[in-house]
PDB file of C-alpha atoms in Angstrom:
ATOM      1  CA  UNK A 283      13.050   1.752  -2.568  1.00 37.00           C
ATOM      2  CA  UNK A 284       9.817   3.364  -1.425  1.00 52.00           C
ATOM      3  CA  UNK A 285       8.521   3.498   2.118  1.00 90.00           C
ATOM      4  CA  UNK A 286       6.089   0.962   3.546  1.00 89.00           C
ATOM      5  CA  UNK A 287       3.467   1.571   6.230  1.00 94.00           C
ATOM      6  CA  UNK A 288       1.106  -0.985   7.819  1.00 93.00           C
ATOM      7  CA  UNK A 289      -2.025  -0.289   9.848  1.00 95.00           C
ATOM      8  CA  UNK A 290      -3.680  -3.067  11.873  1.00 95.00           C
ATOM      9  CA  UNK A 291      -7.167  -2.587  13.240  1.00 95.00           C
ATOM     10  CA  UNK A 292     -10.773  -2.228  12.163  1.00 95.00           C
ATOM     11  CA  UNK A 293     -12.744  -0.196   9.639  1.00 95.00           C
ATOM     12  CA  UNK A 294     -16.434   0.551  10.198  1.00 96.00           C
ATOM     13  CA  UNK A 295     -18.667   1.819   7.400  1.00 96.00           C
ATOM     14  CA  UNK A 296     -21.891   3.573   8.412  1.00 97.00           C
ATOM     15  CA  UNK A 297     -24.619   5.025   6.177  1.00 97.00           C
ATOM     16  CA  UNK A 298     -27.719   7.002   7.169  1.00 98.00           C
ATOM     17  CA  UNK A 299     -31.040   7.893   5.590  1.00 97.00           C
ATOM     18  CA  UNK A 300     -29.970  11.566   5.483  1.00 97.00           C
ATOM     19  CA  UNK A 301     -27.180  10.630   3.055  1.00 97.00           C
ATOM     20  CA  UNK A 302     -24.374  11.142   5.583  1.00 98.00           C
ATOM     21  CA  UNK A 303     -21.774   8.383   5.260  1.00 97.00           C
ATOM     22  CA  UNK A 304     -18.879   7.741   7.653  1.00 97.00           C
ATOM     23  CA  UNK A 305     -15.841   5.468   7.543  1.00 96.00           C
ATOM     24  CA  UNK A 306     -14.237   4.984  10.949  1.00 97.00           C
ATOM     25  CA  UNK A 307     -10.691   3.659  11.292  1.00 96.00           C
ATOM     26  CA  UNK A 308      -9.735   2.189  14.670  1.00 96.00           C
ATOM     27  CA  UNK A 309      -6.053   1.335  14.521  1.00 97.00           C
ATOM     28  CA  UNK A 310      -4.514  -0.705  17.314  1.00 95.00           C
ATOM     29  CA  UNK A 311      -1.092  -0.761  15.647  1.00 95.00           C
ATOM     30  CA  UNK A 312       0.308   1.758  13.160  1.00 95.00           C
ATOM     31  CA  UNK A 313       3.380   3.890  12.450  1.00 94.00           C
ATOM     32  CA  UNK A 314       1.593   6.615  14.469  1.00 96.00           C
ATOM     33  CA  UNK A 315       0.745   4.382  17.405  1.00 95.00           C
ATOM     34  CA  UNK A 316      -2.824   3.564  18.386  1.00 96.00           C
ATOM     35  CA  UNK A 317      -5.358   6.075  17.054  1.00 97.00           C
ATOM     36  CA  UNK A 318      -8.750   6.526  15.406  1.00 97.00           C
ATOM     37  CA  UNK A 319      -9.841   8.695  12.490  1.00 97.00           C
ATOM     38  CA  UNK A 320     -13.080   9.339  10.636  1.00 97.00           C
ATOM     39  CA  UNK A 321     -13.738  10.070   6.975  1.00 97.00           C
ATOM     40  CA  UNK A 322     -17.141  11.696   6.444  1.00 97.00           C
ATOM     41  CA  UNK A 323     -18.952  12.273   3.171  1.00 97.00           C
ATOM     42  CA  UNK A 324     -21.927  14.603   3.490  1.00 97.00           C
ATOM     43  CA  UNK A 325     -25.090  14.336   1.341  1.00 96.00           C
ATOM     44  CA  UNK A 326     -23.692  17.140  -0.850  1.00 96.00           C
ATOM     45  CA  UNK A 327     -20.622  15.019  -1.602  1.00 96.00           C
ATOM     46  CA  UNK A 328     -18.321  17.158   0.584  1.00 97.00           C
ATOM     47  CA  UNK A 329     -15.519  14.949   1.956  1.00 97.00           C
ATOM     48  CA  UNK A 330     -14.184  15.681   5.423  1.00 98.00           C
ATOM     49  CA  UNK A 331     -11.347  14.091   7.386  1.00 98.00           C
ATOM     50  CA  UNK A 332     -11.446  14.144  11.186  1.00 98.00           C
ATOM     51  CA  UNK A 333      -7.998  13.224  12.537  1.00 97.00           C
ATOM     52  CA  UNK A 334      -6.460  13.331  16.038  1.00 97.00           C
ATOM     53  CA  UNK A 335      -3.091  14.946  15.201  1.00 97.00           C
ATOM     54  CA  UNK A 336      -1.536  17.060  12.464  1.00 97.00           C
ATOM     55  CA  UNK A 337       0.905  14.240  11.670  1.00 97.00           C
ATOM     56  CA  UNK A 338      -1.881  11.697  11.171  1.00 97.00           C
ATOM     57  CA  UNK A 339      -3.973  14.210   9.218  1.00 97.00           C
ATOM     58  CA  UNK A 340      -1.056  14.990   6.914  1.00 96.00           C
ATOM     59  CA  UNK A 341      -0.380  11.352   6.107  1.00 95.00           C
ATOM     60  CA  UNK A 342      -4.028  10.443   5.504  1.00 96.00           C
ATOM     61  CA  UNK A 343      -4.691  13.577   3.436  1.00 96.00           C
ATOM     62  CA  UNK A 344      -1.676  12.748   1.259  1.00 93.00           C
ATOM     63  CA  UNK A 345      -3.062   9.246   0.638  1.00 93.00           C
ATOM     64  CA  UNK A 346      -6.779   9.971   0.155  1.00 94.00           C
ATOM     65  CA  UNK A 347      -8.825  12.856  -1.266  1.00 94.00           C
ATOM     66  CA  UNK A 348     -10.708  15.340   0.932  1.00 97.00           C
ATOM     67  CA  UNK A 349     -12.341  18.722   0.549  1.00 97.00           C
ATOM     68  CA  UNK A 350     -11.660  19.620   4.177  1.00 97.00           C
ATOM     69  CA  UNK A 351      -9.413  18.386   6.993  1.00 98.00           C
ATOM     70  CA  UNK A 352      -9.984  19.014  10.704  1.00 97.00           C
ATOM     71  CA  UNK A 353      -7.634  18.082  13.548  1.00 97.00           C
ATOM     72  CA  UNK A 354      -9.540  17.370  16.761  1.00 97.00           C
ATOM     73  CA  UNK A 355     -10.032  14.757  19.458  1.00 96.00           C
ATOM     74  CA  UNK A 356     -11.276  11.512  17.925  1.00 97.00           C
ATOM     75  CA  UNK A 357     -12.372   8.940  20.496  1.00 96.00           C
ATOM     76  CA  UNK A 358     -13.550   5.551  19.259  1.00 96.00           C
ATOM     77  CA  UNK A 359     -14.179   2.352  21.163  1.00 94.00           C
ATOM     78  CA  UNK A 360     -14.912  -1.083  19.732  1.00 94.00           C
ATOM     79  CA  UNK A 361     -15.947  -4.023  21.891  1.00 90.00           C
ATOM     80  CA  UNK A 362     -17.288  -7.371  20.719  1.00 83.00           C
ATOM     81  CA  UNK A 363     -20.575  -5.929  19.419  1.00 90.00           C
ATOM     82  CA  UNK A 364     -20.523  -2.206  20.242  1.00 95.00           C
ATOM     83  CA  UNK A 365     -18.937   0.735  18.440  1.00 97.00           C
ATOM     84  CA  UNK A 366     -18.908   4.235  19.920  1.00 97.00           C
ATOM     85  CA  UNK A 367     -17.408   7.296  18.258  1.00 97.00           C
ATOM     86  CA  UNK A 368     -17.037  10.851  19.563  1.00 97.00           C
ATOM     87  CA  UNK A 369     -15.327  13.091  17.012  1.00 96.00           C
ATOM     88  CA  UNK A 370     -16.391  16.693  17.321  1.00 92.00           C
ATOM     89  CA  UNK A 371     -19.295  17.132  14.912  1.00 93.00           C
ATOM     90  CA  UNK A 372     -19.873  13.374  14.679  1.00 97.00           C
ATOM     91  CA  UNK A 373     -21.160  10.943  17.300  1.00 97.00           C
ATOM     92  CA  UNK A 374     -21.976   7.295  16.610  1.00 98.00           C
ATOM     93  CA  UNK A 375     -23.335   4.495  18.742  1.00 97.00           C
ATOM     94  CA  UNK A 376     -23.638   1.256  16.784  1.00 97.00           C
ATOM     95  CA  UNK A 377     -24.332  -2.421  17.418  1.00 96.00           C
ATOM     96  CA  UNK A 378     -22.944  -5.223  15.264  1.00 95.00           C
ATOM     97  CA  UNK A 379     -24.326  -8.695  14.757  1.00 90.00           C
ATOM     98  CA  UNK A 380     -22.851 -12.141  14.332  1.00 85.00           C
ATOM     99  CA  UNK A 381     -20.062 -12.860  11.882  1.00 87.00           C
ATOM    100  CA  UNK A 382     -21.237 -12.820   8.273  1.00 78.00           C
ATOM    101  CA  UNK A 383     -20.922 -15.693   5.812  1.00 73.00           C
ATOM    102  CA  UNK A 384     -18.225 -13.684   4.008  1.00 76.00           C
ATOM    103  CA  UNK A 385     -16.496 -13.065   7.342  1.00 74.00           C
ATOM    104  CA  UNK A 386     -16.370 -16.815   7.972  1.00 75.00           C
ATOM    105  CA  UNK A 387     -14.926 -17.387   4.495  1.00 74.00           C
ATOM    106  CA  UNK A 388     -12.287 -14.689   5.076  1.00 70.00           C
ATOM    107  CA  UNK A 389     -11.277 -16.246   8.382  1.00 75.00           C
ATOM    108  CA  UNK A 390     -10.672 -19.557   6.599  1.00 70.00           C
ATOM    109  CA  UNK A 391      -7.747 -17.980   4.712  1.00 77.00           C
ATOM    110  CA  UNK A 392      -4.528 -18.069   6.773  1.00 73.00           C
ATOM    111  CA  UNK A 393      -3.978 -14.522   8.044  1.00 78.00           C
ATOM    112  CA  UNK A 394      -0.391 -14.336   6.840  1.00 80.00           C
ATOM    113  CA  UNK A 395      -1.623 -15.009   3.296  1.00 79.00           C
ATOM    114  CA  UNK A 396      -4.818 -12.949   3.587  1.00 72.00           C
ATOM    115  CA  UNK A 397      -2.927  -9.706   4.297  1.00 78.00           C
ATOM    116  CA  UNK A 398      -0.024 -10.239   1.873  1.00 82.00           C
ATOM    117  CA  UNK A 399       0.128  -7.633  -0.933  1.00 76.00           C
ATOM    118  CA  UNK A 400       0.691 -10.223  -3.671  1.00 81.00           C
ATOM    119  CA  UNK A 401      -2.399 -12.171  -2.607  1.00 73.00           C
ATOM    120  CA  UNK A 402      -4.456  -8.988  -2.384  1.00 77.00           C
ATOM    121  CA  UNK A 403      -3.402  -7.898  -5.861  1.00 77.00           C
ATOM    122  CA  UNK A 404      -4.360 -11.329  -7.209  1.00 74.00           C
ATOM    123  CA  UNK A 405      -7.832 -11.449  -5.611  1.00 68.00           C
ATOM    124  CA  UNK A 406      -8.683  -7.802  -6.363  1.00 67.00           C
ATOM    125  CA  UNK A 407     -10.815  -8.652  -9.450  1.00 67.00           C
ATOM    126  CA  UNK A 408     -13.089 -10.779  -7.251  1.00 70.00           C
ATOM    127  CA  UNK A 409     -13.454  -8.283  -4.374  1.00 70.00           C
ATOM    128  CA  UNK A 410     -16.218  -6.272  -6.037  1.00 69.00           C
ATOM    129  CA  UNK A 411     -18.195  -9.474  -6.656  1.00 67.00           C
ATOM    130  CA  UNK A 412     -18.221 -10.213  -2.928  1.00 68.00           C
ATOM    131  CA  UNK A 413     -18.741  -6.586  -1.824  1.00 69.00           C
ATOM    132  CA  UNK A 414     -19.725  -4.118  -4.593  1.00 69.00           C
ATOM    133  CA  UNK A 415     -17.554  -1.010  -4.556  1.00 68.00           C
ATOM    134  CA  UNK A 416     -14.822  -2.610  -2.468  1.00 75.00           C
ATOM    135  CA  UNK A 417     -11.301  -3.270  -3.722  1.00 79.00           C
ATOM    136  CA  UNK A 418      -8.273  -4.957  -2.165  1.00 73.00           C
ATOM    137  CA  UNK A 419      -5.617  -3.209  -4.230  1.00 74.00           C
ATOM    138  CA  UNK A 420      -5.191   0.094  -6.040  1.00 79.00           C
ATOM    139  CA  UNK A 421      -3.303   3.341  -6.407  1.00 82.00           C
ATOM    140  CA  UNK A 422      -3.576   6.101  -3.822  1.00 83.00           C
ATOM    141  CA  UNK A 423      -2.433   9.704  -3.559  1.00 83.00           C
ATOM    142  CA  UNK A 424       1.197  10.836  -3.675  1.00 79.00           C
ATOM    143  CA  UNK A 425       2.133   7.939  -5.967  1.00 87.00           C
ATOM    144  CA  UNK A 426       1.384   5.372  -3.272  1.00 87.00           C
ATOM    145  CA  UNK A 427      -0.047   1.876  -3.691  1.00 89.00           C
ATOM    146  CA  UNK A 428      -2.500   0.495  -1.165  1.00 87.00           C
ATOM    147  CA  UNK A 429      -3.623  -2.996  -0.133  1.00 89.00           C
ATOM    148  CA  UNK A 430      -6.621  -3.897   2.071  1.00 87.00           C
ATOM    149  CA  UNK A 431      -6.411  -7.287   3.773  1.00 86.00           C
ATOM    150  CA  UNK A 432      -9.787  -8.029   5.387  1.00 87.00           C
ATOM    151  CA  UNK A 433      -9.838 -11.048   7.710  1.00 87.00           C
ATOM    152  CA  UNK A 434     -13.248 -10.776   9.410  1.00 90.00           C
ATOM    153  CA  UNK A 435     -16.587  -9.035   8.841  1.00 91.00           C
ATOM    154  CA  UNK A 436     -19.665  -8.273  10.954  1.00 93.00           C
ATOM    155  CA  UNK A 437     -22.724  -6.353   9.742  1.00 95.00           C
ATOM    156  CA  UNK A 438     -23.915  -3.364  11.751  1.00 96.00           C
ATOM    157  CA  UNK A 439     -27.496  -4.051  12.861  1.00 96.00           C
ATOM    158  CA  UNK A 440     -28.429  -0.697  14.401  1.00 96.00           C
ATOM    159  CA  UNK A 441     -26.897   2.740  14.871  1.00 97.00           C
ATOM    160  CA  UNK A 442     -27.610   6.185  16.274  1.00 97.00           C
ATOM    161  CA  UNK A 443     -25.682   8.850  14.356  1.00 98.00           C
ATOM    162  CA  UNK A 444     -25.587  12.536  15.215  1.00 97.00           C
ATOM    163  CA  UNK A 445     -24.002  15.227  13.056  1.00 97.00           C
ATOM    164  CA  UNK A 446     -23.484  18.718  14.432  1.00 94.00           C
ATOM    165  CA  UNK A 447     -25.869  17.909  17.269  1.00 93.00           C
ATOM    166  CA  UNK A 448     -28.737  16.729  15.048  1.00 96.00           C
ATOM    167  CA  UNK A 449     -30.000  13.234  14.276  1.00 97.00           C
ATOM    168  CA  UNK A 450     -28.478  12.121  10.955  1.00 97.00           C
ATOM    169  CA  UNK A 451     -31.231   9.585  10.295  1.00 97.00           C
ATOM    170  CA  UNK A 452     -31.631   5.848  10.569  1.00 96.00           C
ATOM    171  CA  UNK A 453     -29.049   3.277   9.540  1.00 97.00           C
ATOM    172  CA  UNK A 454     -29.012   2.852   5.755  1.00 97.00           C
ATOM    173  CA  UNK A 455     -26.848   1.428   2.941  1.00 96.00           C
ATOM    174  CA  UNK A 456     -23.715   3.375   2.067  1.00 95.00           C
ATOM    175  CA  UNK A 457     -24.976   4.743  -1.219  1.00 92.00           C
ATOM    176  CA  UNK A 458     -23.642   6.303  -3.272  1.00 92.00           C
ATOM    177  CA  UNK A 459     -20.232   4.777  -2.471  1.00 92.00           C
ATOM    178  CA  UNK A 460     -17.763   7.010  -0.668  1.00 94.00           C
ATOM    179  CA  UNK A 461     -15.108   8.607  -2.876  1.00 93.00           C
ATOM    180  CA  UNK A 462     -12.078   9.168  -0.654  1.00 94.00           C
ATOM    181  CA  UNK A 463      -9.919   6.751  -2.629  1.00 84.00           C
ATOM    182  CA  UNK A 464      -9.984   3.907  -5.147  1.00 82.00           C
ATOM    183  CA  UNK A 465     -12.152   1.707  -2.890  1.00 81.00           C
ATOM    184  CA  UNK A 466     -15.380   2.173  -0.990  1.00 81.00           C
ATOM    185  CA  UNK A 467     -16.510   0.179   2.017  1.00 89.00           C
ATOM    186  CA  UNK A 468     -19.197  -2.475   1.356  1.00 88.00           C
ATOM    187  CA  UNK A 469     -22.650  -0.963   0.754  1.00 90.00           C
ATOM    188  CA  UNK A 470     -24.150  -2.710   3.785  1.00 92.00           C
ATOM    189  CA  UNK A 471     -22.949  -1.059   7.044  1.00 95.00           C
ATOM    190  CA  UNK A 472     -20.327  -3.294   8.578  1.00 94.00           C
ATOM    191  CA  UNK A 473     -17.220  -3.577  10.727  1.00 95.00           C
ATOM    192  CA  UNK A 474     -14.171  -5.281   9.207  1.00 91.00           C
ATOM    193  CA  UNK A 475     -10.968  -6.551  10.742  1.00 92.00           C
ATOM    194  CA  UNK A 476      -8.274  -5.282   8.412  1.00 91.00           C
ATOM    195  CA  UNK A 477      -4.609  -4.752   7.761  1.00 91.00           C
ATOM    196  CA  UNK A 478      -3.909  -1.852   5.421  1.00 91.00           C
ATOM    197  CA  UNK A 479      -0.509  -1.800   3.737  1.00 90.00           C
ATOM    198  CA  UNK A 480       0.624   1.346   1.936  1.00 93.00           C
ATOM    199  CA  UNK A 481       3.731   1.337  -0.218  1.00 88.00           C
ATOM    200  CA  UNK A 482       5.152   4.713  -1.099  1.00 84.00           C
ATOM    201  CA  UNK A 483       6.768   6.123  -4.188  1.00 73.00           C
ATOM    202  CA  UNK A 484      10.555   6.087  -4.341  1.00 57.00           C
ATOM    203  CA  UNK A 485      10.766   9.695  -3.158  1.00 52.00           C
ATOM    204  CA  UNK A 486       8.679   9.084  -0.013  1.00 60.00           C
ATOM    205  CA  UNK A 487      10.638   9.528   3.171  1.00 50.00           C
TER     206      UNK A 487
END
């Protein structure tokens, strides 16, 4: 039997007019405790992971694809409509709006069903129709299989993003899609409530 890991929390996708794209994970419950991480794709395509510990960085880097990994303090806070991120080179202050129509539809599905791997594998063909580039099921690094169970969604309405001390530009669609794994976040900047389930290969410990 392979290993199984679950991560409960939120994922925020942010795009800017400079071409910088960031995916912020804010995990209230995980095998590594409560933590936040950031995946950044620069306009050049360079993929960078910002993680708070070597253990977290090792797990994420074994599951997704990066060109560079940095271990540093990652502080992220999410209230009802405000997201703040302070992660070394990256700083974000964002505001989210009301629940989207898709978010309301997702909340109508009982949570226990909405996050179940079998359900997510079944609805995967329809995920890209609702949010182009997004998937609910696919293969990840190290022979792992991954499932994204999204149960709520709010669009980001405004954001200030700074990269290496400079303004990264205004809020913009996440285009091209990020390429850390089999799935991108939706093209419109948003914050999703999510449970991520990762099932390992038989030789995972």
